[in-house]
Amino acid sequence: MRTNKKDFVFFVGDMAMNFRTISFDGKTVEVLDQTLLPFKELYRKLSSPEEMADAIKRLVVRGAPLIGVSAAYGVVLSALVHKKEGITGLRKGVSGDIKLLAGTRPTAVNLFYALERMENILHCDVNSLQELVHLLIEEAEKIHKEDMQMCSRIGDFGEPLVPDGGVIMTQCNAGALATSGIGTALAPIYRARENGKNVTVYVPETRPLLQGARLTAWELSKNGIPSTIICDSARGLVLKSKKVNLCMVGADRIAKNGDTANKIGTYSLAVLAKENGVPFWVASPKSTFDEKIETGQDIPIEERDGDEVRKIAGKRIAPSLPVFNPAFDVTEASLITGFITDKGIVKL
Amino acid sequence: MRTNKKDFVFFVGDMAMNFRTISFDGKTVEVLDQTLLPFKELYRKLSSPEEMADAIKRLVVRGAPLIGVSAAYGVVLSALVHKKEGITGLRKGVSGDIKLLAGTRPTAVNLFYALERMENILHCDVNSLQELVHLLIEEAEKIHKEDMQMCSRIGDFGEPLVPDGGVIMTQCNAGALATSGIGTALAPIYRARENGKNVTVYVPETRPLLQGARLTAWELSKNGIPSTIICDSARGLVLKSKKVNLCMVGADRIAKNGDTANKIGTYSLAVLAKENGVPFWVASPKSTFDEKIETGQDIPIEERDGDEVRKIAGKRIAPSLPVFNPAFDVTEASLITGFITDKGIVKL
C-alpha cells in the first residue's frame, strides 16, 4: 500500500500516464483504490483471489474493461496460492475461485468473458504445473494487453477529430480509470495532448454517483489536461455559449441500428448537442455492439436504488419520497454523429 | 418557535394549505424556517427588524416574492419597536432599519420595491403616531395580500392547462415556499388538485442547491400531491418515456421578446421538451417582464461560487479544480409555449 507521488509516471501501453489502474509484478497485483478518489491516490497490493473479489465488489476497481482485466489477474493470484497442491489440486482450487470472482458483479460482460478465457486455459493439456501457471499468467497478461491496445486504437482513430485548441464535453467516466489503458471516450483526448494539441474538457458532474466530478476531472487533471466541472443542468448553457467543438462519450451497449445505451444523461446531452450544432461522438470498442439486439428499445434499462438520489456521499439531502433512478438511457442513432471504435470510425 | 403538526391547515388566501411561509398577528411575524427543510418544519417568531434582516440574510425566508413580503413586515416590526419614541423618533428609527433590511440580499427586486412602498407611507402626513403605525401595518398587509392574489390568479389562469390525471415536470422551486401564497409555477397544480383533479409531478433535484429535491418535493407532499424526484440528467429519459403532459417553470426575468431567465437547467429542459413534443409553460407575474430589456442576450447571468458544485450540503465531493457555476440560463421565446401570468395567458 503506497500513496503516489505527484511526478510518478507509468507507461500504459505506449503512453506515459500519471497513474495506472492495475499492474502485475509476477507475484502480486497492484490496483489504484478508486473508492478513495479524488481525495487520496492510494495503491493496494492484492495477493489472493479473495482480496481481488473484494476489490471488484467494493468498486476499488470499476469500469467494465478494467473489471475484466482484474478478474483475469484474480485467477492468476488463485493459481499462485494453489501452486503447492499439485495440478489436480490447483485446478480444483482455481475453479472454486473463478466462481467466487464471477459472483462479484452481475452486469459487466467483460467479467464473464475474461473468466471464460482463463477457465479454458485452466483445463488445457499441459506437461507440468509450472507450464499451467505460466499459461495462466500469459493469458491474463494478454487480456490486459488487448484492453490497453483497444484503448490505444480508439485514441488513434479519434485523435484527428480533436482540433488543436479544442473544447470537448464528455459525460460520466469513460476514461483511463474505467480501463487498464488510456480509456475509451477520453483516449482521443490523451492522444491529442500527446501530439502537442491543447485540449480543454467540460466535465458534467454526472449525478447521482458523480463519476464526472470525482473521477473524470481527477484523471484529466492528473495527466495535465485542463477541465472545468459543471452541473449536469448547465450542459445546455455551455453548449450554447462556450464554443464546444464536440461531445465524446462512452457506451455500455450498442444495438444493431446504432442506438446506444450509456450513463443516464447521455441522451439529453445528445439532444442538446443537436440543438446547438455540436457533433456528438460515441467512443467504444467494437465488442460493445450487440448483434443480437435490433434497436435501443430492446436494451433493458437498470433502475437503481432511490437512495443514490436521496443521499449524496452518504449524506441525506432529500425527503423520503418516491425517486425514479434509471442508471442508463438510450440515445437514438439519429442523434449520433458517429462511433470511434478500435477498428476505425463507423458512421451510420 | 414551534414545530408543525401534520394535520395543521392554514388558509393562504382562499386556499387551505398544509404550511404557511409567513403570517403576522399584530405583534410578531411567524415564518417557516426554510433552512431546516425538508427534515424539520419549524416556525420562528420574529419580533424585531434585526431578527427579520437576519432571517432574510440566512435564507430562513427565500424566493423573490416572499422576500418582499418579509421586508415589509420587517418595517412593521421596526415601527412597533420604535413606537415609544414619538413620531420623529419612530421615523428616524424606522428609516435606519429600512437601510438594514435593504442590505440583506442584493438581487431580488421585490425587496427594494416593498421597502420603497413602506418608506413612502413612513413619510406621509398623519395626525398621530397611532395612525402612522396603523398605516404601516395596513401597507405591509396589502403587499402580503397582493402577493397571495398574484399567486391565486396564476393558479386560476393556469388550472385549465392541467388535465385530470396529468403528469407535470417542473424545475427548481417556484412554489408556495417562494411566495406568501400558493406559488407561481406550482399554483396551477394546487388549483387543479383543489378542483378534484389528480396530478403527479416529476421534480428534478436542481443541482447545485437542490431546491427541487429539498423544497418542491417537500411542499407538494405536504399538500397531498404525489411527486417523483429525479436527477436533472434523467429529465430527457422521463420526457421521452413517461407521458409527461406539460412542463411548468417559474421565471426570474423575462425580456420584451419573451426570452426568459430562470434557474440553471431551465433552457435544457425546454430543449428536451421541444424534442419530445411536450408543451413548455412559464408561470410568472406580469411584473417579471422587464420592459427595459429587448432580448435574453441582455440579461446578465449571475455566476456563483464553485464550491456550490464542489460541495453538497457542506460535504466535499469534487477535487479543487475549476468549476463553472452559472445560477441561471436563458430560454429563448421560440422554445416557450406560453406564459401564465396574473393578468392571463400570454402567447407570443
XYZ file of C-alpha atoms in Angstrom, chain B residues 14-347:
334
model
C -58.704 31.383 -0.400
C -56.939 28.007 -0.345
C -56.329 25.566 2.506
C -52.618 24.661 2.578
C -50.656 22.497 4.977
C -47.966 25.060 5.661
C -47.650 28.825 5.596
C -44.431 30.687 4.851
C -45.307 33.905 6.726
C -48.008 35.425 8.919
C -48.452 38.470 11.183
C -50.580 38.522 14.359
C -50.406 42.266 15.079
C -47.316 41.907 17.251
C -44.913 39.340 15.809
C -44.188 37.775 12.434
C -44.115 33.994 12.209
C -42.043 32.421 9.435
C -41.399 28.843 8.358
C -37.631 28.265 8.699
C -36.685 27.062 5.200
C -33.067 26.370 6.162
C -34.304 23.302 8.072
C -36.472 21.859 5.281
C -37.150 19.150 4.307
C -36.117 17.489 7.550
C -37.743 19.803 10.093
C -40.811 22.005 9.822
C -40.166 24.721 12.332
C -41.891 28.092 12.682
C -39.975 31.014 14.167
C -41.483 34.087 15.823
C -39.685 37.295 14.857
C -40.242 40.463 16.888
C -37.586 42.916 15.733
C -36.316 44.255 12.379
C -32.887 42.812 13.215
C -34.370 39.335 13.507
C -36.144 39.788 10.182
C -32.968 41.039 8.460
C -31.129 38.026 9.784
C -33.904 35.689 8.579
C -33.727 37.135 5.054
C -29.935 37.021 5.018
C -29.714 33.408 6.224
C -32.433 32.245 3.769
C -34.823 31.359 6.594
C -37.201 33.071 4.155
C -36.328 32.949 0.437
C -37.852 33.391 -3.010
C -38.221 36.879 -4.502
C -41.953 37.393 -3.751
C -41.591 36.111 -0.177
C -38.551 38.319 0.456
C -40.621 41.373 -0.492
C -43.432 40.493 1.918
C -40.927 39.692 4.682
C -39.157 43.024 4.280
C -42.469 44.901 4.522
C -43.265 43.142 7.804
C -39.708 43.870 8.930
C -40.574 47.577 8.665
C -43.723 46.982 10.727
C -41.669 45.264 13.451
C -39.369 48.286 13.404
C -42.336 50.653 13.871
C -43.593 48.593 16.828
C -40.137 48.716 18.426
C -39.772 52.498 17.938
C -43.399 53.320 18.920
C -42.390 54.741 22.290
C -40.054 57.312 20.729
C -42.706 59.666 19.300
C -43.373 60.339 15.602
C -39.989 61.888 14.875
C -38.087 59.218 16.792
C -40.094 56.479 15.106
C -39.474 57.909 11.630
C -35.752 58.128 12.344
C -35.530 54.633 13.808
C -37.558 53.020 11.047
C -35.522 54.783 8.340
C -32.387 53.194 9.784
C -33.996 49.777 9.880
C -35.139 50.106 6.255
C -31.461 50.557 5.330
C -30.626 47.457 7.362
C -33.300 45.418 5.583
C -32.232 46.737 2.144
C -28.712 45.442 2.786
C -29.747 41.820 3.262
C -29.923 40.500 -0.310
C -28.629 42.278 -3.401
C -30.649 40.790 -6.288
C -34.355 40.415 -5.601
C -36.177 43.465 -6.980
C -39.179 42.694 -4.752
C -37.138 43.587 -1.660
C -36.490 47.151 -2.827
C -39.985 47.592 -4.257
C -41.587 46.598 -0.932
C -39.241 48.799 1.134
C -39.925 51.765 -1.158
C -43.654 51.405 -0.620
C -43.180 51.202 3.151
C -40.886 54.244 3.144
C -43.483 56.290 1.242
C -46.028 55.535 3.980
C -43.469 56.365 6.684
C -43.183 59.939 5.412
C -46.829 60.685 4.620
C -48.836 63.211 6.661
C -50.555 61.739 9.673
C -52.468 63.068 12.679
C -50.994 60.700 15.246
C -48.349 58.114 15.909
C -51.120 55.507 16.190
C -52.325 56.419 12.720
C -48.795 56.094 11.280
C -48.264 52.644 12.808
C -51.702 51.615 11.591
C -50.937 52.796 8.039
C -47.621 50.911 8.007
C -49.329 47.708 9.130
C -52.025 48.268 6.511
C -49.449 48.698 3.735
C -47.484 45.569 4.720
C -50.680 43.543 4.835
C -51.610 44.977 1.416
C -48.252 43.876 -0.035
C -48.830 40.457 1.526
C -52.362 40.236 0.142
C -51.297 41.356 -3.345
C -48.658 38.611 -3.394
C -51.218 35.978 -2.413
C -53.621 37.305 -5.065
C -50.896 37.240 -7.724
C -50.326 33.556 -6.955
C -54.042 32.786 -6.899
C -54.585 34.387 -10.289
C -51.699 32.478 -11.842
C -53.341 29.384 -10.377
C -56.711 30.318 -11.891
C -55.354 31.081 -15.350
C -53.089 28.029 -15.415
C -55.513 25.481 -13.982
C -57.302 24.655 -17.272
C -53.929 23.673 -18.774
C -53.599 20.847 -16.229
C -55.561 17.768 -17.325
C -57.154 15.361 -14.843
C -54.620 12.572 -14.371
C -51.967 14.970 -15.676
C -48.228 14.443 -15.335
C -46.187 17.635 -14.986
C -42.476 18.356 -14.849
C -41.117 21.468 -13.152
C -37.622 22.711 -12.224
C -36.232 24.268 -9.030
C -38.801 25.711 -6.590
C -41.319 28.200 -7.933
C -43.800 27.004 -5.357
C -45.635 28.247 -2.312
C -42.331 28.307 -0.417
C -41.032 31.074 -2.683
C -44.077 33.267 -2.087
C -46.588 34.121 0.627
C -49.302 32.441 -1.451
C -49.644 29.211 -3.428
C -46.585 29.798 -5.610
C -46.168 30.622 -9.280
C -45.281 27.504 -11.328
C -46.953 25.248 -8.763
C -50.090 27.417 -8.361
C -51.985 25.830 -11.305
C -51.171 22.402 -9.833
C -52.553 23.315 -6.389
C -55.646 24.783 -8.046
C -56.135 21.640 -10.137
C -55.914 19.447 -7.034
C -58.443 21.736 -5.276
C -60.779 21.151 -8.225
C -60.519 17.405 -7.698
C -58.064 16.637 -10.483
C -55.373 14.017 -9.961
C -51.962 15.434 -10.748
C -48.486 13.980 -10.330
C -45.261 15.919 -10.660
C -41.720 14.974 -11.719
C -39.321 17.051 -9.630
C -35.737 17.400 -10.954
C -33.455 17.770 -7.946
C -31.982 21.029 -9.342
C -28.272 20.984 -8.652
C -26.295 22.689 -7.306
C -28.532 23.846 -4.447
C -31.174 21.103 -4.749
C -34.258 23.311 -4.407
C -36.245 20.679 -6.297
C -35.376 17.724 -4.067
C -35.316 19.758 -0.846
C -38.207 22.181 -1.285
C -40.527 21.365 -4.193
C -40.855 17.667 -3.372
C -41.464 18.552 0.279
C -44.136 21.185 -0.348
C -46.038 19.037 -2.858
C -46.002 16.066 -0.499
C -47.093 18.274 2.399
C -50.120 19.314 0.356
C -51.056 15.844 -0.828
C -49.698 15.964 -4.375
C -47.683 12.890 -5.406
C -44.250 13.608 -6.810
C -41.210 11.715 -8.005
C -37.717 13.115 -7.548
C -35.281 12.606 -10.436
C -31.727 13.667 -11.194
C -31.537 16.607 -13.598
C -29.807 14.301 -16.073
C -32.842 11.958 -16.114
C -35.233 14.647 -17.398
C -34.683 13.676 -21.037
C -35.447 9.995 -20.464
C -38.574 10.862 -18.441
C -39.884 13.265 -21.112
C -39.292 10.594 -23.763
C -40.810 7.633 -21.941
C -43.213 8.750 -19.221
C -46.114 10.560 -20.971
C -45.481 13.976 -19.381
C -48.331 16.356 -20.347
C -46.517 19.625 -19.803
C -43.558 21.400 -18.225
C -44.224 24.359 -15.953
C -41.432 26.554 -14.559
C -41.036 29.969 -12.952
C -39.029 32.963 -14.183
C -36.521 35.393 -12.729
C -36.677 37.938 -15.541
C -38.420 37.997 -18.938
C -37.167 40.176 -21.824
C -39.524 42.123 -24.108
C -39.259 39.423 -26.801
C -40.190 36.669 -24.319
C -36.689 35.257 -23.719
C -36.784 34.033 -20.118
C -34.055 33.871 -17.486
C -34.671 31.224 -14.845
C -32.765 28.693 -12.719
C -29.907 26.899 -14.482
C -31.271 23.868 -16.316
C -34.462 25.549 -17.492
C -33.103 26.084 -21.017
C -32.086 22.443 -21.375
C -35.497 21.348 -20.067
C -37.148 23.479 -22.761
C -34.954 21.919 -25.484
C -35.756 18.406 -24.222
C -39.473 19.279 -24.084
C -39.400 20.504 -27.692
C -37.556 17.355 -28.844
C -40.296 15.249 -27.256
C -43.304 17.389 -28.198
C -44.126 18.387 -24.607
C -45.615 21.907 -24.114
C -43.352 24.203 -22.081
C -45.056 26.892 -19.950
C -43.544 29.723 -17.901
C -45.650 30.839 -14.895
C -44.744 34.264 -13.565
C -46.360 37.573 -12.556
C -46.538 40.325 -15.150
C -44.039 42.280 -13.033
C -41.314 39.813 -14.079
C -41.450 41.151 -17.654
C -38.643 43.694 -17.913
C -39.698 46.252 -20.494
C -36.217 47.769 -20.464
C -34.610 44.616 -21.877
C -35.092 43.708 -25.540
C -33.790 40.110 -25.674
C -32.355 37.450 -23.408
C -28.839 38.315 -24.530
C -29.058 41.481 -22.434
C -29.977 39.645 -19.232
C -26.892 39.329 -17.027
C -26.263 35.761 -15.806
C -25.011 35.526 -12.229
C -22.043 33.176 -11.760
C -21.830 31.741 -8.276
C -19.065 30.205 -6.172
C -17.647 26.907 -7.490
C -17.867 25.388 -4.024
C -21.638 25.127 -4.506
C -20.755 22.412 -7.031
C -17.648 21.010 -5.281
C -19.623 20.543 -2.069
C -23.082 19.152 -1.437
C -24.836 20.001 1.815
C -21.457 21.022 3.209
C -19.723 17.793 2.170
C -16.868 17.971 -0.335
C -17.458 15.743 -3.392
C -15.085 17.018 -6.096
C -11.385 17.932 -6.288
C -10.212 21.560 -6.159
C -10.467 22.085 -9.906
C -12.078 24.879 -11.917
C -15.870 24.971 -11.814
C -18.259 26.970 -13.989
C -21.378 27.606 -11.912
C -23.947 29.798 -13.665
C -27.019 30.268 -11.450
C -29.384 30.990 -14.328
C -29.781 30.407 -18.041
C -31.892 31.988 -20.744
C -34.603 30.086 -22.600
C -35.393 31.599 -25.986
C -39.010 32.613 -26.552
C -39.167 30.190 -29.503
C -38.893 27.277 -27.040
C -41.739 28.568 -24.825
C -45.345 27.530 -25.461
C -46.708 30.473 -23.473
C -46.715 32.467 -20.233
C -49.166 32.006 -17.362
C -49.327 35.433 -15.687
C -51.528 37.048 -13.050
C -53.159 39.018 -15.869
C -53.896 35.996 -18.050
C -52.272 33.652 -20.543
C -49.800 35.304 -22.919
C -48.739 33.606 -26.133
